[in-house]
mmCIF file of C-alpha atoms in Angstrom:
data_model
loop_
_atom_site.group_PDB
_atom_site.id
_atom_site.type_symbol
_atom_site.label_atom_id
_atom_site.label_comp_id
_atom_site.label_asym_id
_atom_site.label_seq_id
_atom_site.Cartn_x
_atom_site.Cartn_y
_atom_site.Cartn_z
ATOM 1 C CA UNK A 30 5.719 56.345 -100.143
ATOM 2 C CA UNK A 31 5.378 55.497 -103.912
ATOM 3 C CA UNK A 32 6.411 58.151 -106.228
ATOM 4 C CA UNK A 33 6.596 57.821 -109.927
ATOM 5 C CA UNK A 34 8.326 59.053 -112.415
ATOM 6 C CA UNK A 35 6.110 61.917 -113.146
ATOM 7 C CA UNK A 36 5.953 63.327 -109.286
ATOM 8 C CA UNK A 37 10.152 63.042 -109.576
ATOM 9 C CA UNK A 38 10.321 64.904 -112.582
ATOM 10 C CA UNK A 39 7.842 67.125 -110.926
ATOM 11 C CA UNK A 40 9.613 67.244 -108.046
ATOM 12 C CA UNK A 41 13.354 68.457 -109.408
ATOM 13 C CA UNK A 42 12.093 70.998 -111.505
ATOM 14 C CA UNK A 43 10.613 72.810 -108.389
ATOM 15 C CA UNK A 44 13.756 72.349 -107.132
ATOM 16 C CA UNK A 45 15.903 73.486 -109.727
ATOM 17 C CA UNK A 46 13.648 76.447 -110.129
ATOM 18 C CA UNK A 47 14.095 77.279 -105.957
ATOM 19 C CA UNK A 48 17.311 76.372 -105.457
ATOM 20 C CA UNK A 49 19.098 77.336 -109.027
ATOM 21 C CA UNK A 50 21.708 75.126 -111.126
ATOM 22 C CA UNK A 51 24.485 76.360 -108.742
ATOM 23 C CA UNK A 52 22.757 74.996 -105.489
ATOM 24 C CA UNK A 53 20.993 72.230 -106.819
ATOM 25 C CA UNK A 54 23.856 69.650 -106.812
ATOM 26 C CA UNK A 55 25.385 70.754 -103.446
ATOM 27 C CA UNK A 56 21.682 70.455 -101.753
ATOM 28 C CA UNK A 57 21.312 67.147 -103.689
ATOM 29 C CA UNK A 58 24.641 65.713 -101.607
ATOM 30 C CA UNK A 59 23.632 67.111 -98.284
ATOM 31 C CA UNK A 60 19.893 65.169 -99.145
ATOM 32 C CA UNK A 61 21.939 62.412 -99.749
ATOM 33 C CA UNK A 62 24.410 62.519 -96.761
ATOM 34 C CA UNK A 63 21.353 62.702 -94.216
ATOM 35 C CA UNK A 64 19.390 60.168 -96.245
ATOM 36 C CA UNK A 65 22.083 57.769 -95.334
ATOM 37 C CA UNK A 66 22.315 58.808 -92.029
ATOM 38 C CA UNK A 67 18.536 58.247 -91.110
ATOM 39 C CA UNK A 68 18.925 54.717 -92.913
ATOM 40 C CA UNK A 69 21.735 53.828 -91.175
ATOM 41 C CA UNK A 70 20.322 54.968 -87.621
ATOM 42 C CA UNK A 71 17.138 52.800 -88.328
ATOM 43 C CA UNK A 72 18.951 49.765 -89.357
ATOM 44 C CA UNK A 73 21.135 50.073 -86.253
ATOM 45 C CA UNK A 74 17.565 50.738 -84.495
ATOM 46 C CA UNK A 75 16.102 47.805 -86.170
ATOM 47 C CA UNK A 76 18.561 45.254 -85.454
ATOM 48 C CA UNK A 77 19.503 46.643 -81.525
ATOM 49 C CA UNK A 78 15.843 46.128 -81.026
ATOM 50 C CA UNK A 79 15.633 42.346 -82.537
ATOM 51 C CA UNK A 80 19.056 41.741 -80.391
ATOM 52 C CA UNK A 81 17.020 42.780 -77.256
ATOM 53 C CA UNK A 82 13.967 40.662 -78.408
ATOM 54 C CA UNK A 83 16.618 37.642 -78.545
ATOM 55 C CA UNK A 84 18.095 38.583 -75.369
ATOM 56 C CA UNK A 85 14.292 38.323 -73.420
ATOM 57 C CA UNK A 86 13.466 34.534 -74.847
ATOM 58 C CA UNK A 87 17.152 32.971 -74.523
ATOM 59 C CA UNK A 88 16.233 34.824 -70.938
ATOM 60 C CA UNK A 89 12.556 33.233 -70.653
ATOM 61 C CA UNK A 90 13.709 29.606 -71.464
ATOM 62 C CA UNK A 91 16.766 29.964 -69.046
ATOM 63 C CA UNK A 92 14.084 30.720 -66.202
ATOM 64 C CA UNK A 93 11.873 28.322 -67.805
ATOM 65 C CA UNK A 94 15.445 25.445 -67.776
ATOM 66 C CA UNK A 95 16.162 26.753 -64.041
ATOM 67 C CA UNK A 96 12.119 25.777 -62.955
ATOM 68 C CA UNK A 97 12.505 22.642 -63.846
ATOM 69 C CA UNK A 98 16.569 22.048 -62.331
ATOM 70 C CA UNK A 99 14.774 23.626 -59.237
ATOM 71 C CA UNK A 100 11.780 21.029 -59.447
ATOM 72 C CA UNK A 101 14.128 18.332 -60.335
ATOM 73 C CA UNK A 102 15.950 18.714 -57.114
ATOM 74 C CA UNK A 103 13.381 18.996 -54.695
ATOM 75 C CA UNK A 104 12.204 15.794 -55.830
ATOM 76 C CA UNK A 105 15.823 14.379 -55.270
ATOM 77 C CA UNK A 106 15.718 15.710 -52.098
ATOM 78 C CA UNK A 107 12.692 14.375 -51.137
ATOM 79 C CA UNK A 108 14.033 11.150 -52.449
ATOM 80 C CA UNK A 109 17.167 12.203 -49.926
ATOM 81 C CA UNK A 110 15.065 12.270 -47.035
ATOM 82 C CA UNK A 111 12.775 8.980 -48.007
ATOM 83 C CA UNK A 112 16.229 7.150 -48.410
ATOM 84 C CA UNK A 113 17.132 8.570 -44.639
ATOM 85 C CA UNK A 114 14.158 7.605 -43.114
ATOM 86 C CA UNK A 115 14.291 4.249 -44.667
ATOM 87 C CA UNK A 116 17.624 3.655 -43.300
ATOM 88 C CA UNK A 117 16.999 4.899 -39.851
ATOM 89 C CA UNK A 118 13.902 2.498 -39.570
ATOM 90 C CA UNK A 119 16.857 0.046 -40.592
ATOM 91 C CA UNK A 120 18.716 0.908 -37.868
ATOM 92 C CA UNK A 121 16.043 0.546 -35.568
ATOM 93 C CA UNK A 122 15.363 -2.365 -36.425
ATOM 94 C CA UNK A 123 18.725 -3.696 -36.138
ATOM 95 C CA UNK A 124 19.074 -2.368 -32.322
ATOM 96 C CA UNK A 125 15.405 -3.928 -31.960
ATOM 97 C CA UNK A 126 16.818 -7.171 -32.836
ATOM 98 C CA UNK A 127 19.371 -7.184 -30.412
ATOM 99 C CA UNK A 128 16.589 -5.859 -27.604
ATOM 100 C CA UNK A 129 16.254 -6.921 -23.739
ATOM 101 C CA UNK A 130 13.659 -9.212 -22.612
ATOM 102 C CA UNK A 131 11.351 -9.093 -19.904
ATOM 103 C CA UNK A 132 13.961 -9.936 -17.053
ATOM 104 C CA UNK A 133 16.205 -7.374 -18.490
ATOM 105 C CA UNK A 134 18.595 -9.700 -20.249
ATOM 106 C CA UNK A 135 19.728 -9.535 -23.849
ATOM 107 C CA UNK A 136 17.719 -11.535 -26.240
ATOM 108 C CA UNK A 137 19.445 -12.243 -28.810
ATOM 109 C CA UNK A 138 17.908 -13.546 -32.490
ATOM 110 C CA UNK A 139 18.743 -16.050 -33.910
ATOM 111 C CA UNK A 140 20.241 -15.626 -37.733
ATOM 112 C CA UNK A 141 17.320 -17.318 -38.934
ATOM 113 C CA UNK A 142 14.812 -14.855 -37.164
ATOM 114 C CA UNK A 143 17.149 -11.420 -38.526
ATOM 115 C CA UNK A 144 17.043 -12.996 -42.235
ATOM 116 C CA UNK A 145 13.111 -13.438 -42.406
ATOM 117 C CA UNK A 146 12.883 -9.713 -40.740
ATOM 118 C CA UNK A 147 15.426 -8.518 -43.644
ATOM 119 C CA UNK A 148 13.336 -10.705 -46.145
ATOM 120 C CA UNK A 149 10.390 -8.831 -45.130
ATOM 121 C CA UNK A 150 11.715 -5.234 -45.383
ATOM 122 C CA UNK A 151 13.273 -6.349 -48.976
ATOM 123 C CA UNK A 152 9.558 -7.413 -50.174
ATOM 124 C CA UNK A 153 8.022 -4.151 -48.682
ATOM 125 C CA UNK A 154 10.554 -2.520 -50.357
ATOM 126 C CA UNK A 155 10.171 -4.072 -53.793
ATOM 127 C CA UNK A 156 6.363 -3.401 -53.314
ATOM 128 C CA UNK A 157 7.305 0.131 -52.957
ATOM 129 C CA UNK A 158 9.728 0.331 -55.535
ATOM 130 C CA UNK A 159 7.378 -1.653 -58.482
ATOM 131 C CA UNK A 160 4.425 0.919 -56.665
ATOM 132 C CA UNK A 161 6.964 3.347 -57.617
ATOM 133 C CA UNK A 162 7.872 2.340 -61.312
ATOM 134 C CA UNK A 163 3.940 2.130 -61.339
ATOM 135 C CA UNK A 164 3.588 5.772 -60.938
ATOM 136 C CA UNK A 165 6.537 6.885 -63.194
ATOM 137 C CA UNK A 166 4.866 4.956 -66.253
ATOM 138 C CA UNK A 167 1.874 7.066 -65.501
ATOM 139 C CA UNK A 168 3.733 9.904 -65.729
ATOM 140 C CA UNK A 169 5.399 9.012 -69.327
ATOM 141 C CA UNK A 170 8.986 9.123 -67.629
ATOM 142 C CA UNK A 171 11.146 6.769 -69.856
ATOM 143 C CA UNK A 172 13.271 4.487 -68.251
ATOM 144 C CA UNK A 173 13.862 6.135 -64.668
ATOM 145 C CA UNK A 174 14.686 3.857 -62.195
ATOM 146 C CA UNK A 175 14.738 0.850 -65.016
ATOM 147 C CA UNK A 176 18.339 0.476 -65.827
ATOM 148 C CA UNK A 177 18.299 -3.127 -65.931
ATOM 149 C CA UNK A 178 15.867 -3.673 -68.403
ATOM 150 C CA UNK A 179 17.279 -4.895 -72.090
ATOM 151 C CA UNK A 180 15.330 -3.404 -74.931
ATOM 152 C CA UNK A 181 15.055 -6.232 -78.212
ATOM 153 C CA UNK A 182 18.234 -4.999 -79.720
ATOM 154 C CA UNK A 183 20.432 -5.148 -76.563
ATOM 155 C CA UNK A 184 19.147 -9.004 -76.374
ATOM 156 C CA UNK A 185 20.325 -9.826 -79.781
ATOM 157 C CA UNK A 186 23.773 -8.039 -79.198
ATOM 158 C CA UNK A 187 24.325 -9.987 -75.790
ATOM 159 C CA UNK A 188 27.415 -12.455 -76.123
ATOM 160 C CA UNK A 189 26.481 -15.496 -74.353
ATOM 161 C CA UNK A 190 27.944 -16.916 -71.272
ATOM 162 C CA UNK A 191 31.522 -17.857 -70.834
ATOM 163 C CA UNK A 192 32.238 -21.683 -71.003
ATOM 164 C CA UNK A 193 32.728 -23.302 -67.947
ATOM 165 C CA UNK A 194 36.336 -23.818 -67.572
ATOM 166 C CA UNK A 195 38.110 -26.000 -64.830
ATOM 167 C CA UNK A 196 40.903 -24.476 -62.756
ATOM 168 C CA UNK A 197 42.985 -27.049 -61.826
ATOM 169 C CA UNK A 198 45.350 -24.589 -59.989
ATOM 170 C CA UNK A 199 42.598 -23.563 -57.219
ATOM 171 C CA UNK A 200 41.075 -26.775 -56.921
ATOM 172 C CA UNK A 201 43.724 -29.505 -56.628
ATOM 173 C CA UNK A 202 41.538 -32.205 -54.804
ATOM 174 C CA UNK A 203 39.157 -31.942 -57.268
ATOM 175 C CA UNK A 204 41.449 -32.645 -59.989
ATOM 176 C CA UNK A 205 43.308 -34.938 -59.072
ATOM 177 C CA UNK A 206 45.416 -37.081 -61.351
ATOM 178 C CA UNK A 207 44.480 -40.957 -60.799
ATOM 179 C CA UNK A 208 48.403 -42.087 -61.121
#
């Protein structure tokens, strides 16, 4: 509402002519009072109504945080229950391995036999896991399941290996003194 100085001047000499010089300042206060009233009332409106506003998004990204946790750990357990099956088929194996033969004796394996069985679940299982890593870098996933890999900077901070140093404490008949 834009009023100039004209429609004011206009506008409190109606009023002094209604109201009279008596009434005039009294009526001006109680204008006043409620004035400030209303503005207070829609400040305390406006901002009650931004606090609410705030209140629905920090509410909207906690559901939106709580997807994702929920996400995140049915994947884990469906990591849970890979790792399980995995080691029962370990199991397995390891009572297969000690199985009966035809005439219903034990057979046992020799170590030779077990460690080319174990050699062959450890490459099927780093085909799996590089099949895996495979699938995560098509994803964009950063570093999951890659701790061991040094980036450029970690190589250059790297101290390098110890010395070899001779303990002539633990091995006394390999230093021995020719006296």
């Amino acid at each position: 509402m834009n009023l100039g100085f004209f429609e004011l001047t206009l506008f409190g000499i109606i009023a002094l002519v209604v109201l009279g010089p008596e009434k005039l300042p009294v009526a001006a206060r109680t204008i006043g009072k409620w004035y400030g009233m209303f503005r207070r009332a829609s400040t305390r409106l406006q901002s009650e109504i931004t606090s609410e506003l705030q209140l629905l998004e920090a509410q909207e990204q906690l559901k939106a945080e709580l997807a994702k946790i929920k996400e995140s750990e049915s994947a884990m357990k469906a990591q849970m229950t890979q790792l399980q099956q995995s080691l029962n088929q370990t199991q397995k194996q390891l009572q297969d391995s000690v199985g009966l033969d035809e005439s219903g004796n034990k057979e046992e394996k020799s170590a030779w036999q077990l460690i080319a069985e174990s050699a062959d679940d450890t490459t099927q299982h780093h085909q799996d896991f590089h099949q895996q890593a495979a699938t995560e870098n098509a994803l964009n996933i950063p570093l999951v399941n890659r701790w061991f890999l040094l980036g450029d900077y970690d190589k250059k901070r790297r101290l390098p290996s110890a010395p070899f140093m001779p303990n002539y404490v633990a091995d006394p008949l390999l230093h021995q003194s020719s006296s």
